[in-house]
């Protein structure tokens, strides 16, 4: 049994005018086997949540905790968090010129497993993962994300998810910039991962479209750095019909 | 990965650059009186710590020499010639004091001869090594590559010396030449080198300068054209450690129409007092219509206390050009790149290692000399081991 617990997480970023509070106390718990979706309007703090859990240096955690199977993730370095079993598919995957995908993937797999993958099966595994994402195997000799189209970057993130096989995956807007065919390919990849034994998934999205293919167990509505409401999959349908207006346009008055 | 970046691709912006009295093209002369001892304030000397030249510019006579070991494929010859013969062959005259001193003080010259139409598949390798920085060595080399010949020439400098050399590459029409000069000196060596290349009509030349070792290395790579259609690719790779001064000065003199120059130099710096200088001068003369030029210098600063100077300089005397551009950037490690790699479990040091190798990889591939490729990768790795990968770093 694995659990990812986010408790009252509070996060700031440094701005020109001093620190700015972005997460104002986020609490949620994901157990293995579960898929949670976070939905919310632009700027509500979805990416901040994802990056803070992964340990991006830009974000300062000012309160709360994140526990992976009871271990305090916030005390770990970025790479320790990954080795503990966390994975973040980024909204904007970073280009690393001159570093081939295959070299990068092998280095990452070696770091995660503590030993180099077996050469013969590894090449097959990499090609298989690329193939499942409908990426030509030539991608493995290209520089990490360099010159990939927006959709190719997203598919490459899921190929990594497939290969690196973390305990918990946080996917930040994996669906943005994908056409409908690519969305299906990516969704199949996510579902295949989620179907593996002992995996938990946090799916961050702005749109309900992907939730037709990846079925969440729990949906959280994110507004202004907090979870405004949590519910079952039906909450996504409601958002589909009514949007976020109910959450954002209601002034504090009358509450 | 850029902290400061200037990139210009438009000809118009380059045209606006001020027309100061050109220092790009000082008069070539063998007369030492035309090349006075510099004070350090001159534009061409202002980045160079003159004291660390250890008196080379005084021009003392010396008979010391480097030990030479040459691998000469069939058809290629290496022979001693007189100074008069060097001049008669069309040696490219010095336009700076060190080169003039080398011409004046060297005992004759060495000529590497590649006959016309020879297609030499194995690289020519010349290894020059010194035994002590106390030795002052004057070098004078000519490379004559006949018309339509194809050859790769690798020059390796190692050991220690105070070495000051003038080299001329006379490239015949339609020839294809790939030259690499590797400065792999011991820590205390001083090397002042001038490589000048005359590119024949429709010839193509690749020249790579790689500097890792030495206390002070200051290399010129100058290109001019003997006719239209010539192409020059000038590449460079350097890795400066604590206290090292590595300076590379380029000059592409577009003195003929339809010529091309493409310059890419990349360097990394680590350790206190590591200093690199890159000067990229391009002159497009009035006659040089329809030329293309691009120059780029990128520096990756790995630790505090380093300085990378980078000065692209384009002077254009004609408006009728195909393209002219330059880019210069000096940056530290990109946090986003490191975060991305580390978020996949890769340790911080390993991530830095990947990024630095990535920074140099495309350049090493462009050098396109199998013989040195592994060595260059291994040297980059060894340089990284000094700092980035050190346990307490
Ligand atoms: N350096 C910064 N300076 C000021 N504000 C910042 C800074 N970094 C982030 N923010 C703000 O933090 C808020 C949350 O950003 P975040 O990226 O988490 O939103 P999001 O929910 O992922 O939005 P989107 O749907 O657009 O991806 C935004 O209002 C953003 O402008
Ligand atoms: Mg976002």
PDB file of C-alpha atoms in Angstrom, chain A residues 57-227:
ATOM      1  CA  UNK A  57      13.644  25.676  -6.505  1.00  0.00           C
ATOM      2  CA  UNK A  58      11.387  28.563  -7.525  1.00  0.00           C
ATOM      3  CA  UNK A  59       8.743  27.642  -4.957  1.00  0.00           C
ATOM      4  CA  UNK A  60       9.146  28.117  -1.221  1.00  0.00           C
ATOM      5  CA  UNK A  61       7.041  25.941   1.015  1.00  0.00           C
ATOM      6  CA  UNK A  62       5.985  28.016   4.010  1.00  0.00           C
ATOM      7  CA  UNK A  63       3.693  25.515   5.697  1.00  0.00           C
ATOM      8  CA  UNK A  64       2.181  22.074   5.616  1.00  0.00           C
ATOM      9  CA  UNK A  65       3.694  18.798   4.575  1.00  0.00           C
ATOM     10  CA  UNK A  66       3.876  16.246   1.791  1.00  0.00           C
ATOM     11  CA  UNK A  67       4.280  12.625   2.822  1.00  0.00           C
ATOM     12  CA  UNK A  68       5.020   9.680   0.593  1.00  0.00           C
ATOM     13  CA  UNK A  69       4.324   6.504   2.558  1.00  0.00           C
ATOM     14  CA  UNK A  70       4.859   8.558   5.693  1.00  0.00           C
ATOM     15  CA  UNK A  71       8.228   9.963   4.568  1.00  0.00           C
ATOM     16  CA  UNK A  72       8.565  13.720   4.458  1.00  0.00           C
ATOM     17  CA  UNK A  73       9.100  14.509   0.792  1.00  0.00           C
ATOM     18  CA  UNK A  74       9.773  18.194   1.448  1.00  0.00           C
ATOM     19  CA  UNK A  75      13.041  17.344   3.170  1.00  0.00           C
ATOM     20  CA  UNK A  76      14.310  15.492   0.114  1.00  0.00           C
ATOM     21  CA  UNK A  77      16.263  16.928  -2.808  1.00  0.00           C
ATOM     22  CA  UNK A  78      14.608  16.942  -6.217  1.00  0.00           C
ATOM     23  CA  UNK A  79      16.316  13.753  -7.334  1.00  0.00           C
ATOM     24  CA  UNK A  80      15.699  12.017  -4.004  1.00  0.00           C
ATOM     25  CA  UNK A  81      11.997  12.649  -4.469  1.00  0.00           C
ATOM     26  CA  UNK A  82      12.155  10.978  -7.867  1.00  0.00           C
ATOM     27  CA  UNK A  83      14.074   8.057  -6.418  1.00  0.00           C
ATOM     28  CA  UNK A  84      11.443   7.814  -3.666  1.00  0.00           C
ATOM     29  CA  UNK A  85       8.904   7.185  -6.427  1.00  0.00           C
ATOM     30  CA  UNK A  86       7.528  10.534  -7.578  1.00  0.00           C
ATOM     31  CA  UNK A  87       7.264  11.595 -11.188  1.00  0.00           C
ATOM     32  CA  UNK A  88       6.171  14.903 -12.657  1.00  0.00           C
ATOM     33  CA  UNK A  89       5.136  15.220 -16.273  1.00  0.00           C
ATOM     34  CA  UNK A  90       5.560  18.905 -16.927  1.00  0.00           C
ATOM     35  CA  UNK A  91       3.216  21.341 -18.557  1.00  0.00           C
ATOM     36  CA  UNK A  92       6.233  22.670 -20.481  1.00  0.00           C
ATOM     37  CA  UNK A  93       8.901  19.966 -20.740  1.00  0.00           C
ATOM     38  CA  UNK A  94      12.389  21.461 -20.843  1.00  0.00           C
ATOM     39  CA  UNK A  95      14.761  21.168 -23.802  1.00  0.00           C
ATOM     40  CA  UNK A  96      18.257  19.921 -23.014  1.00  0.00           C
ATOM     41  CA  UNK A  97      20.428  20.435 -26.109  1.00  0.00           C
ATOM     42  CA  UNK A  98      23.100  17.879 -26.883  1.00  0.00           C
ATOM     43  CA  UNK A  99      21.788  15.239 -24.472  1.00  0.00           C
ATOM     44  CA  UNK A 100      20.164  12.396 -26.350  1.00  0.00           C
ATOM     45  CA  UNK A 101      16.878  10.938 -25.132  1.00  0.00           C
ATOM     46  CA  UNK A 102      18.473   7.508 -24.957  1.00  0.00           C
ATOM     47  CA  UNK A 103      21.390   8.703 -22.853  1.00  0.00           C
ATOM     48  CA  UNK A 104      19.059  10.673 -20.599  1.00  0.00           C
ATOM     49  CA  UNK A 105      16.632   7.780 -20.148  1.00  0.00           C
ATOM     50  CA  UNK A 106      19.397   5.292 -19.431  1.00  0.00           C
ATOM     51  CA  UNK A 107      20.989   7.678 -16.906  1.00  0.00           C
ATOM     52  CA  UNK A 108      17.625   8.225 -15.208  1.00  0.00           C
ATOM     53  CA  UNK A 109      16.777   4.532 -15.125  1.00  0.00           C
ATOM     54  CA  UNK A 110      20.185   3.744 -13.674  1.00  0.00           C
ATOM     55  CA  UNK A 111      19.739   6.409 -10.994  1.00  0.00           C
ATOM     56  CA  UNK A 112      16.268   5.119 -10.087  1.00  0.00           C
ATOM     57  CA  UNK A 113      17.178   1.427  -9.984  1.00  0.00           C
ATOM     58  CA  UNK A 114      20.675   1.792  -8.584  1.00  0.00           C
ATOM     59  CA  UNK A 115      22.019  -0.276 -11.462  1.00  0.00           C
ATOM     60  CA  UNK A 116      22.242   0.084 -15.203  1.00  0.00           C
ATOM     61  CA  UNK A 117      19.410  -1.526 -17.163  1.00  0.00           C
ATOM     62  CA  UNK A 118      20.279  -4.634 -19.173  1.00  0.00           C
ATOM     63  CA  UNK A 119      21.392  -3.366 -22.529  1.00  0.00           C
ATOM     64  CA  UNK A 120      19.494  -5.826 -24.706  1.00  0.00           C
ATOM     65  CA  UNK A 121      16.094  -5.523 -23.120  1.00  0.00           C
ATOM     66  CA  UNK A 122      16.522  -1.796 -22.480  1.00  0.00           C
ATOM     67  CA  UNK A 123      16.755  -0.804 -26.135  1.00  0.00           C
ATOM     68  CA  UNK A 124      13.650  -2.882 -26.777  1.00  0.00           C
ATOM     69  CA  UNK A 125      11.890  -1.251 -23.834  1.00  0.00           C
ATOM     70  CA  UNK A 126      12.731   2.250 -25.020  1.00  0.00           C
ATOM     71  CA  UNK A 127      11.632   1.537 -28.554  1.00  0.00           C
ATOM     72  CA  UNK A 128       8.449  -0.076 -27.260  1.00  0.00           C
ATOM     73  CA  UNK A 129       7.604   2.925 -25.082  1.00  0.00           C
ATOM     74  CA  UNK A 130       8.208   5.332 -27.974  1.00  0.00           C
ATOM     75  CA  UNK A 131       6.207   3.143 -30.281  1.00  0.00           C
ATOM     76  CA  UNK A 132       3.239   3.011 -27.916  1.00  0.00           C
ATOM     77  CA  UNK A 133       3.275   6.828 -27.901  1.00  0.00           C
ATOM     78  CA  UNK A 134       3.427   6.798 -31.725  1.00  0.00           C
ATOM     79  CA  UNK A 135       6.852   8.389 -31.628  1.00  0.00           C
ATOM     80  CA  UNK A 136       9.384   7.213 -34.184  1.00  0.00           C
ATOM     81  CA  UNK A 137      12.256   5.327 -32.566  1.00  0.00           C
ATOM     82  CA  UNK A 138      14.540   7.993 -34.104  1.00  0.00           C
ATOM     83  CA  UNK A 139      13.437  10.164 -31.176  1.00  0.00           C
ATOM     84  CA  UNK A 140      15.785   8.259 -28.897  1.00  0.00           C
ATOM     85  CA  UNK A 141      18.788   9.741 -30.684  1.00  0.00           C
ATOM     86  CA  UNK A 142      17.420  13.273 -30.634  1.00  0.00           C
ATOM     87  CA  UNK A 143      18.269  15.756 -27.900  1.00  0.00           C
ATOM     88  CA  UNK A 144      15.876  15.762 -24.955  1.00  0.00           C
ATOM     89  CA  UNK A 145      12.729  17.619 -26.060  1.00  0.00           C
ATOM     90  CA  UNK A 146      14.735  19.792 -28.433  1.00  0.00           C
ATOM     91  CA  UNK A 147      12.681  20.793 -31.421  1.00  0.00           C
ATOM     92  CA  UNK A 148       9.864  18.437 -30.408  1.00  0.00           C
ATOM     93  CA  UNK A 149       6.432  19.794 -31.226  1.00  0.00           C
ATOM     94  CA  UNK A 150       4.169  20.548 -28.281  1.00  0.00           C
ATOM     95  CA  UNK A 151       2.346  17.252 -28.750  1.00  0.00           C
ATOM     96  CA  UNK A 152       5.568  15.263 -29.167  1.00  0.00           C
ATOM     97  CA  UNK A 153       6.869  16.673 -25.902  1.00  0.00           C
ATOM     98  CA  UNK A 154       3.755  15.468 -24.105  1.00  0.00           C
ATOM     99  CA  UNK A 155       3.947  12.036 -25.665  1.00  0.00           C
ATOM    100  CA  UNK A 156       7.615  11.837 -24.698  1.00  0.00           C
ATOM    101  CA  UNK A 157       6.641  12.588 -21.085  1.00  0.00           C
ATOM    102  CA  UNK A 158       4.281   9.606 -21.089  1.00  0.00           C
ATOM    103  CA  UNK A 159       6.927   7.410 -22.714  1.00  0.00           C
ATOM    104  CA  UNK A 160       9.129   8.326 -19.757  1.00  0.00           C
ATOM    105  CA  UNK A 161       6.322   7.538 -17.323  1.00  0.00           C
ATOM    106  CA  UNK A 162       6.035   4.133 -18.947  1.00  0.00           C
ATOM    107  CA  UNK A 163       9.779   3.424 -18.733  1.00  0.00           C
ATOM    108  CA  UNK A 164      10.641   4.951 -15.384  1.00  0.00           C
ATOM    109  CA  UNK A 165       7.586   3.407 -13.709  1.00  0.00           C
ATOM    110  CA  UNK A 166       7.238   5.620 -10.596  1.00  0.00           C
ATOM    111  CA  UNK A 167       4.897   4.946  -7.658  1.00  0.00           C
ATOM    112  CA  UNK A 168       3.049   8.224  -8.002  1.00  0.00           C
ATOM    113  CA  UNK A 169       2.736  10.318 -11.130  1.00  0.00           C
ATOM    114  CA  UNK A 170       1.655  13.919 -11.297  1.00  0.00           C
ATOM    115  CA  UNK A 171       0.688  14.928 -14.805  1.00  0.00           C
ATOM    116  CA  UNK A 172       0.427  18.681 -15.283  1.00  0.00           C
ATOM    117  CA  UNK A 173      -1.814  19.532 -18.244  1.00  0.00           C
ATOM    118  CA  UNK A 174      -0.613  16.553 -20.191  1.00  0.00           C
ATOM    119  CA  UNK A 175      -3.636  17.105 -22.419  1.00  0.00           C
ATOM    120  CA  UNK A 176      -2.947  20.664 -23.486  1.00  0.00           C
ATOM    121  CA  UNK A 177      -1.752  21.066 -27.046  1.00  0.00           C
ATOM    122  CA  UNK A 178      -2.837  17.576 -28.087  1.00  0.00           C
ATOM    123  CA  UNK A 179      -5.123  16.903 -30.988  1.00  0.00           C
ATOM    124  CA  UNK A 180      -7.798  14.266 -30.507  1.00  0.00           C
ATOM    125  CA  UNK A 181      -5.726  11.381 -31.869  1.00  0.00           C
ATOM    126  CA  UNK A 182      -2.737  12.277 -29.734  1.00  0.00           C
ATOM    127  CA  UNK A 183      -5.043  12.682 -26.745  1.00  0.00           C
ATOM    128  CA  UNK A 184      -6.241   9.104 -27.209  1.00  0.00           C
ATOM    129  CA  UNK A 185      -2.683   7.807 -27.533  1.00  0.00           C
ATOM    130  CA  UNK A 186      -1.599   9.655 -24.412  1.00  0.00           C
ATOM    131  CA  UNK A 187      -4.709   8.560 -22.496  1.00  0.00           C
ATOM    132  CA  UNK A 188      -4.045   4.932 -23.401  1.00  0.00           C
ATOM    133  CA  UNK A 189      -0.536   5.355 -22.030  1.00  0.00           C
ATOM    134  CA  UNK A 190      -1.796   6.880 -18.808  1.00  0.00           C
ATOM    135  CA  UNK A 191      -4.417   4.155 -18.376  1.00  0.00           C
ATOM    136  CA  UNK A 192      -1.837   1.441 -18.990  1.00  0.00           C
ATOM    137  CA  UNK A 193       0.346   2.951 -16.288  1.00  0.00           C
ATOM    138  CA  UNK A 194      -2.549   3.416 -13.849  1.00  0.00           C
ATOM    139  CA  UNK A 195      -3.541  -0.224 -14.362  1.00  0.00           C
ATOM    140  CA  UNK A 196      -0.184  -1.420 -13.041  1.00  0.00           C
ATOM    141  CA  UNK A 197      -0.080  -2.698  -9.474  1.00  0.00           C
ATOM    142  CA  UNK A 198       0.294  -0.038  -6.767  1.00  0.00           C
ATOM    143  CA  UNK A 199       0.242   3.162  -8.821  1.00  0.00           C
ATOM    144  CA  UNK A 200      -1.324   6.494  -7.930  1.00  0.00           C
ATOM    145  CA  UNK A 201      -2.114   9.293 -10.323  1.00  0.00           C
ATOM    146  CA  UNK A 202      -2.717  13.001  -9.967  1.00  0.00           C
ATOM    147  CA  UNK A 203      -4.009  14.441 -13.195  1.00  0.00           C
ATOM    148  CA  UNK A 204      -3.990  18.204 -13.461  1.00  0.00           C
ATOM    149  CA  UNK A 205      -6.109  19.642 -16.206  1.00  0.00           C
ATOM    150  CA  UNK A 206      -7.899  22.732 -17.262  1.00  0.00           C
ATOM    151  CA  UNK A 207     -10.393  20.929 -19.465  1.00  0.00           C
ATOM    152  CA  UNK A 208     -12.708  17.972 -18.943  1.00  0.00           C
ATOM    153  CA  UNK A 209     -11.878  16.505 -22.355  1.00  0.00           C
ATOM    154  CA  UNK A 210      -9.184  14.096 -21.115  1.00  0.00           C
ATOM    155  CA  UNK A 211     -11.494  12.842 -18.345  1.00  0.00           C
ATOM    156  CA  UNK A 212     -13.562  11.102 -20.974  1.00  0.00           C
ATOM    157  CA  UNK A 213     -10.579   8.822 -21.566  1.00  0.00           C
ATOM    158  CA  UNK A 214      -8.914   8.736 -18.172  1.00  0.00           C
ATOM    159  CA  UNK A 215     -11.536   8.126 -15.523  1.00  0.00           C
ATOM    160  CA  UNK A 216     -10.825   9.846 -12.220  1.00  0.00           C
ATOM    161  CA  UNK A 217     -11.965   8.423  -8.893  1.00  0.00           C
ATOM    162  CA  UNK A 218     -11.906  11.848  -7.286  1.00  0.00           C
ATOM    163  CA  UNK A 219     -12.159  15.336  -8.769  1.00  0.00           C
ATOM    164  CA  UNK A 220     -10.876  18.422  -6.931  1.00  0.00           C
ATOM    165  CA  UNK A 221     -11.770  21.936  -7.990  1.00  0.00           C
ATOM    166  CA  UNK A 222      -8.906  24.319  -7.437  1.00  0.00           C
ATOM    167  CA  UNK A 223      -9.586  28.009  -6.946  1.00  0.00           C
ATOM    168  CA  UNK A 224      -7.195  30.678  -5.764  1.00  0.00           C
ATOM    169  CA  UNK A 225      -4.672  28.371  -4.152  1.00  0.00           C
ATOM    170  CA  UNK A 226      -7.163  26.133  -2.415  1.00  0.00           C
ATOM    171  CA  UNK A 227      -9.386  23.158  -3.086  1.00  0.00           C
TER     172      UNK A 227
END
